[in-house]
mmCIF file of C-alpha atoms and ligand atoms in Angstrom:
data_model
loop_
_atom_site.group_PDB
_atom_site.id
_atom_site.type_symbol
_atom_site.label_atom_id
_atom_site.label_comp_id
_atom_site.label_asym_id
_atom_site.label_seq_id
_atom_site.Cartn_x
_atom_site.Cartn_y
_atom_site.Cartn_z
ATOM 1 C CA UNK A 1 -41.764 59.885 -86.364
ATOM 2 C CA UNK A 2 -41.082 62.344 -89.576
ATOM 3 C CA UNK A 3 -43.995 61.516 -92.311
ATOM 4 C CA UNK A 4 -45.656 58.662 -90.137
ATOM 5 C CA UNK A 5 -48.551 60.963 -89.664
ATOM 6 C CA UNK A 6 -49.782 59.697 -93.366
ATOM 7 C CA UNK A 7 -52.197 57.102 -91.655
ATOM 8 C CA UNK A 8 -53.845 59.950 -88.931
ATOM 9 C CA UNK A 9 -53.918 62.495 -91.956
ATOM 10 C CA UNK A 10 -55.630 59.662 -93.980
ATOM 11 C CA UNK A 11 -58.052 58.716 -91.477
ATOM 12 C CA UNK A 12 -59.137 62.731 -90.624
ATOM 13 C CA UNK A 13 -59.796 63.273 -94.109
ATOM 14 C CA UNK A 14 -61.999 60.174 -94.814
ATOM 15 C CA UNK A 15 -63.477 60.647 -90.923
ATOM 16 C CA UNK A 16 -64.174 64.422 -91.974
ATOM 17 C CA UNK A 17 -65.795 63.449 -95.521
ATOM 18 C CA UNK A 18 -68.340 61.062 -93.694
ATOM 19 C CA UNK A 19 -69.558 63.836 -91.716
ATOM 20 C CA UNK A 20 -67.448 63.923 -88.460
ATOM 21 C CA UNK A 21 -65.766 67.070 -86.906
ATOM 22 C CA UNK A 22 -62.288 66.699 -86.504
ATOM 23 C CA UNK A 23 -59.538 68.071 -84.678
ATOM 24 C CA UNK A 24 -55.805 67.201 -85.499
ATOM 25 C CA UNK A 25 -53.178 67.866 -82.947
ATOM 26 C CA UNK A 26 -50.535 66.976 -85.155
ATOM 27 C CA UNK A 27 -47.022 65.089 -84.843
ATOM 28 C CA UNK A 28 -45.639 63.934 -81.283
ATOM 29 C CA UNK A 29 -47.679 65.271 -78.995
ATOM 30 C CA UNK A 30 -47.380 64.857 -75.369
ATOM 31 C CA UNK A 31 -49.496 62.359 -73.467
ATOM 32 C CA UNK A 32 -50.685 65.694 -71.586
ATOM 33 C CA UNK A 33 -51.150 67.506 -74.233
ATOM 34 C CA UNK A 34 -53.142 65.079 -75.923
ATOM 35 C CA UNK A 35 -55.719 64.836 -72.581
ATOM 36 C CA UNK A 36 -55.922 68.122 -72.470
ATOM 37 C CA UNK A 37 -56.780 68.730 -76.191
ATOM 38 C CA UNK A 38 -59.742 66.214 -76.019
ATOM 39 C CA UNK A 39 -61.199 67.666 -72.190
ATOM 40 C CA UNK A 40 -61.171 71.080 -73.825
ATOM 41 C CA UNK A 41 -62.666 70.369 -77.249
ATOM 42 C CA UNK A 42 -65.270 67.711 -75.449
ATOM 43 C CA UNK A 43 -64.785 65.281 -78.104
ATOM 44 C CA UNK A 44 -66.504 61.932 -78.345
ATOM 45 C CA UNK A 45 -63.747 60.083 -79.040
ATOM 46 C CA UNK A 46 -60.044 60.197 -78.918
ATOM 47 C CA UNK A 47 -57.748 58.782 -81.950
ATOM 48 C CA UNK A 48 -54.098 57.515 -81.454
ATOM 49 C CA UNK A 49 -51.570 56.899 -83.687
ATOM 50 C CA UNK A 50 -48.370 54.957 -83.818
ATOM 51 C CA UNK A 51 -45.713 54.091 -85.638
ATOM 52 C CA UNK A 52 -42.566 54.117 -83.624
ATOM 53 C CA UNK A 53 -42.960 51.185 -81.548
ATOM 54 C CA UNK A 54 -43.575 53.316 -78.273
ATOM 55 C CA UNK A 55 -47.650 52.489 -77.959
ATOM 56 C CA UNK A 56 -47.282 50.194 -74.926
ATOM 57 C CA UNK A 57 -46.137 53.203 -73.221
ATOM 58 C CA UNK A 58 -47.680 55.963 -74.477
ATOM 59 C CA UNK A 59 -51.302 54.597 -74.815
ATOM 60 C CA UNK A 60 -51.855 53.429 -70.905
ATOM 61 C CA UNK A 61 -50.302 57.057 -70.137
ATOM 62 C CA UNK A 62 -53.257 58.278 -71.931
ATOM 63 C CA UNK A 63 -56.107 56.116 -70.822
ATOM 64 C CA UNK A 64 -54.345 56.452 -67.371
ATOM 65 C CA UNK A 65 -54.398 60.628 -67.487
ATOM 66 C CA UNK A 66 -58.335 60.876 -68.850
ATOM 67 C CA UNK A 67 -59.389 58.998 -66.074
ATOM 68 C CA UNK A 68 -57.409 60.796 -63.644
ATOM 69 C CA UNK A 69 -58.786 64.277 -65.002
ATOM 70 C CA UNK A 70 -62.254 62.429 -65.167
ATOM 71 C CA UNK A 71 -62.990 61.690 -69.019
ATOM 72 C CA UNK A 72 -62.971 58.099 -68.893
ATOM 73 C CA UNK A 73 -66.017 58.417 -70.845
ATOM 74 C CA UNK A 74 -63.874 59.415 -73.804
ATOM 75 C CA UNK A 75 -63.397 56.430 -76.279
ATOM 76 C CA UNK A 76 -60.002 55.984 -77.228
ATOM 77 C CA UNK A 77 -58.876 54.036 -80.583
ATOM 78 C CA UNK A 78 -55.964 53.462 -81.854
ATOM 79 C CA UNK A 79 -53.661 52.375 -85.305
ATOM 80 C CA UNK A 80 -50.507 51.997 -86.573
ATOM 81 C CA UNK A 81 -47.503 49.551 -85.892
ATOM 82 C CA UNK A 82 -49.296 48.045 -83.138
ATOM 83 C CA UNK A 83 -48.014 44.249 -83.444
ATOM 84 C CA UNK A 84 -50.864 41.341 -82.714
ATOM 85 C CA UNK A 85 -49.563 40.383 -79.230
ATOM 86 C CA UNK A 86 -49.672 44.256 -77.714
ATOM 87 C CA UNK A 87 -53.663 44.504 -78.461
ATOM 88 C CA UNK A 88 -54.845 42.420 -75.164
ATOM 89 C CA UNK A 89 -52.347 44.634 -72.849
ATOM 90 C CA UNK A 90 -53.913 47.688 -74.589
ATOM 91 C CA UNK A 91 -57.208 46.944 -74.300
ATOM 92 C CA UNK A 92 -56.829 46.083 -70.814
ATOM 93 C CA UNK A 93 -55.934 49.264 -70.094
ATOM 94 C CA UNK A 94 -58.729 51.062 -71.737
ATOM 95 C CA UNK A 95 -57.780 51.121 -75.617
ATOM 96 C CA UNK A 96 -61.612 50.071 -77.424
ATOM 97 C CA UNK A 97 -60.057 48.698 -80.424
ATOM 98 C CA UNK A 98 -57.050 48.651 -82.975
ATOM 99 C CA UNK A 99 -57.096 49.407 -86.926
ATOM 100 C CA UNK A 100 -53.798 48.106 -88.275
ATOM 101 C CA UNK A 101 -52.185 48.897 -91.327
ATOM 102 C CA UNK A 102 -54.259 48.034 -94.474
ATOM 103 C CA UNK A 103 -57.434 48.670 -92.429
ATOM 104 C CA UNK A 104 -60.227 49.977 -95.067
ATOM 105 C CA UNK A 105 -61.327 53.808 -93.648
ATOM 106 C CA UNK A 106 -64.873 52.408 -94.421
ATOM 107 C CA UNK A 107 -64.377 50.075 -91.972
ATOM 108 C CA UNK A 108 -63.993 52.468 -89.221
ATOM 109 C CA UNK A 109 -66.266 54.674 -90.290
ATOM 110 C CA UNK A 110 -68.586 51.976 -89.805
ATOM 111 C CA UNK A 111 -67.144 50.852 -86.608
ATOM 112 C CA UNK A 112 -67.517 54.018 -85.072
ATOM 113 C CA UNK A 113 -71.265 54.633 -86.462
ATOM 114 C CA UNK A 114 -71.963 51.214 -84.945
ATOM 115 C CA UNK A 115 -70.575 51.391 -81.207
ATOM 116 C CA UNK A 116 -70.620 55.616 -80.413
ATOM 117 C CA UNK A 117 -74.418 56.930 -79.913
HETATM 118 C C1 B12 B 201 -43.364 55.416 -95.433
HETATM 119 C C2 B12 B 201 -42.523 55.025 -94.248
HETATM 120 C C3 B12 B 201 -41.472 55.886 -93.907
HETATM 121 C C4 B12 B 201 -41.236 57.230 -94.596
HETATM 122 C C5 B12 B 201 -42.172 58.305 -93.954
HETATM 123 C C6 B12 B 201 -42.311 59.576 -94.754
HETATM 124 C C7 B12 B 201 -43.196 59.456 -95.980
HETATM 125 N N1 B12 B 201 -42.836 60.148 -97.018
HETATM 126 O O1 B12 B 201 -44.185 58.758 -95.989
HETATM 127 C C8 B12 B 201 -39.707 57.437 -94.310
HETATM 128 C C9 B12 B 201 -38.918 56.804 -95.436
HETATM 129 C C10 B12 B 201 -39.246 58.863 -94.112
HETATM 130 C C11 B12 B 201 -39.526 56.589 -93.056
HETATM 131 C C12 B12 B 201 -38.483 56.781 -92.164
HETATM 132 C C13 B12 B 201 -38.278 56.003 -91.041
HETATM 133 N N2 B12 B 201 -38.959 54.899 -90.676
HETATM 134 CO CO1 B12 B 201 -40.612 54.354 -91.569
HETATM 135 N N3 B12 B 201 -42.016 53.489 -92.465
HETATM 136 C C14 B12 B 201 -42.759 53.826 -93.519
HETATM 137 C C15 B12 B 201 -43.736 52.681 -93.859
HETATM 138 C C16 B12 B 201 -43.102 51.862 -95.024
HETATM 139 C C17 B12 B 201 -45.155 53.048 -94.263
HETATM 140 C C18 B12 B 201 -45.882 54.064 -93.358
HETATM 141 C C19 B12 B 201 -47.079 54.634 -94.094
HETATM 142 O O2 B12 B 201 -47.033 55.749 -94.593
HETATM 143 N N4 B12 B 201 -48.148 53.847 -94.228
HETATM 144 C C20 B12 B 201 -49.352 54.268 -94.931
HETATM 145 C C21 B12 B 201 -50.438 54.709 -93.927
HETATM 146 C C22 B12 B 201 -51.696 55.140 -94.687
HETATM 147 O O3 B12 B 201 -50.745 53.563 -93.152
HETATM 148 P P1 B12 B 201 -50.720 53.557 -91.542
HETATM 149 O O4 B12 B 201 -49.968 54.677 -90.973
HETATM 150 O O5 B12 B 201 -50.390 52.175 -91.099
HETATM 151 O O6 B12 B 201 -52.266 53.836 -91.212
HETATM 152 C C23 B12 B 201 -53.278 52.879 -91.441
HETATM 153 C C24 B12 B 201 -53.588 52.030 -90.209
HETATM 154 O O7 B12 B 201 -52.458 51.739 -89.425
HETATM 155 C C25 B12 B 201 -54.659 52.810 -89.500
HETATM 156 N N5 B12 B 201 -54.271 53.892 -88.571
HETATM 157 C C26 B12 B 201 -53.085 54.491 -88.367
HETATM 158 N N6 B12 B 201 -53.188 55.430 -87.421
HETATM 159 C C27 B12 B 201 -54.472 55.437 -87.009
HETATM 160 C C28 B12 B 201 -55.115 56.191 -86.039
HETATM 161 C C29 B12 B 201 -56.469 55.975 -85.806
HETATM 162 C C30 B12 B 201 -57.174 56.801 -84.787
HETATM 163 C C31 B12 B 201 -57.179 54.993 -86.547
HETATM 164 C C32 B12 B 201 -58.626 54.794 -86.304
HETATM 165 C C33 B12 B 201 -56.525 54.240 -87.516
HETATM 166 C C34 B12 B 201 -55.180 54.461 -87.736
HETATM 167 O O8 B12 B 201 -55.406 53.379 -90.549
HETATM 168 C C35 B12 B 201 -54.568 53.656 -91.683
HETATM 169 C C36 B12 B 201 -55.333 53.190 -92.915
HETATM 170 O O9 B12 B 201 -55.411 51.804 -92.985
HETATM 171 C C37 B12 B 201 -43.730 51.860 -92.513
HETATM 172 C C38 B12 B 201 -43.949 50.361 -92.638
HETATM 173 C C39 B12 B 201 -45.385 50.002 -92.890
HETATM 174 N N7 B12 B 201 -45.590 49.038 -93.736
HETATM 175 O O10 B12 B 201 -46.296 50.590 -92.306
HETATM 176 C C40 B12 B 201 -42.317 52.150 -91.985
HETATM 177 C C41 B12 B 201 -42.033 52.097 -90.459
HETATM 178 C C42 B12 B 201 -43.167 52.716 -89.691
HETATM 179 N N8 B12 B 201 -40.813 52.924 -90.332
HETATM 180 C C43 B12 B 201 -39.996 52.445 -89.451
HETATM 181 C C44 B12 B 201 -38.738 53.018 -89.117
HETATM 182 C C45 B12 B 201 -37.877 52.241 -88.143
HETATM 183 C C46 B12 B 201 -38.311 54.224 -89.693
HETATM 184 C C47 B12 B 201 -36.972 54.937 -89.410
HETATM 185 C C48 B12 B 201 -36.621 55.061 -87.916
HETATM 186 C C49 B12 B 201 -35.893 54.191 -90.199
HETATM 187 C C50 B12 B 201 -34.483 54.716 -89.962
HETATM 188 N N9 B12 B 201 -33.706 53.903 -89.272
HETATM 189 O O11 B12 B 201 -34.164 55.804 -90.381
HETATM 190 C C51 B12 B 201 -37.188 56.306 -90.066
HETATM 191 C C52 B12 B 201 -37.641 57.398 -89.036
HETATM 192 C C53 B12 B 201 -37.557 58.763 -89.625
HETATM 193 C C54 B12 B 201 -37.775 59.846 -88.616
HETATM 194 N N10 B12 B 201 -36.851 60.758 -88.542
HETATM 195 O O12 B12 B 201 -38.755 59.895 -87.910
HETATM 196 C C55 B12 B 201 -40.485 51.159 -88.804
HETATM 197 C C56 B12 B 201 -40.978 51.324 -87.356
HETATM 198 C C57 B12 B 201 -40.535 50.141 -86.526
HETATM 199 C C58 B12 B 201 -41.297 49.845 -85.288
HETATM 200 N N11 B12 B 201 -42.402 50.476 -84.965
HETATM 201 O O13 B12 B 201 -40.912 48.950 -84.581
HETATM 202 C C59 B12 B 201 -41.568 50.701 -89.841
HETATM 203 C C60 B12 B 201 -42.703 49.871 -89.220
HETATM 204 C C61 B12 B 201 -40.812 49.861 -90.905
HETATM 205 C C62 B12 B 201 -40.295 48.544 -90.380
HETATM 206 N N12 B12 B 201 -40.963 47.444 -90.665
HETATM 207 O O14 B12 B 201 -39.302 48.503 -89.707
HETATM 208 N N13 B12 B 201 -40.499 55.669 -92.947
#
């Protein structure tokens, strides 16, 4: 939605001042699109975000598409409005793990340093 990019802008910044490369695709993108950003820039792992209420969708159509195009291997996270009860159905389908609003960026700085080689 308009302006709920704040929390992805927020986490490239602090992601890119602890070291990481990072490549924003910006506002609604397409489950497609997104896929087809991460095959072609080879990227260890693949950050969602979502505000709108449309995760439980739009997530499993991603896991779903990177395993079809074979990059499973990608590790996918995820934040946002992502209420409690969604997280099992979410990680079922592939989703590592789920920062919700008031997360600390420390914290997943630290998360990823401690479960990507
Ligand atoms: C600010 C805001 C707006 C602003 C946005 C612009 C601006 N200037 O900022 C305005 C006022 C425009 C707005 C409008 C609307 N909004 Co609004 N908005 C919010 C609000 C209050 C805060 C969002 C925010 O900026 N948070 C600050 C950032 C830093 O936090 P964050 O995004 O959560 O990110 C953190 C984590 O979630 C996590 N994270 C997030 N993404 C990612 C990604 C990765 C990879 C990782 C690792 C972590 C991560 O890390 C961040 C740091 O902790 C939320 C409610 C809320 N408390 O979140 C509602 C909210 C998102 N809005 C909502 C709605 C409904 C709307 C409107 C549709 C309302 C309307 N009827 O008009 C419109 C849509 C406008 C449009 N055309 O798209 C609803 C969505 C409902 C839902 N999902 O079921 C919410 C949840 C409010 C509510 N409780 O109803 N909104």
């Amino acid at each position: 939605m308009d302006g709920h990019d704040r929390g992805a802008k927020v986490i490239c910044r602090s992601l890119r001042d602890a070291g990481f490369e990072v490549i924003y695709t910006g506002l609604r993108r397409t489950p497609e699109e997104i896929v087809s950003a991460a095959i072609q820039e080879d990227v260890d792992i693949l950050g969602l975000s979502s505000l709108s209420g449309a995760h439980n969708i739009l997530f499993p159509e991603i896991l779903s598409l990177l395993k079809k195009k074979g990059a499973g291997n990608i590790t996918v996270i995820g934040g946002g409005i992502i209420p409690e009860k969604d997280i099992p159905g979410l990680k079922k389908a592939g989703l590592k793990v789920v920062f919700p609003p008031g997360t600390k960026t420390a914290d997943i700085v630290e998360w990823i340093h401690k479960n990507i080689e």
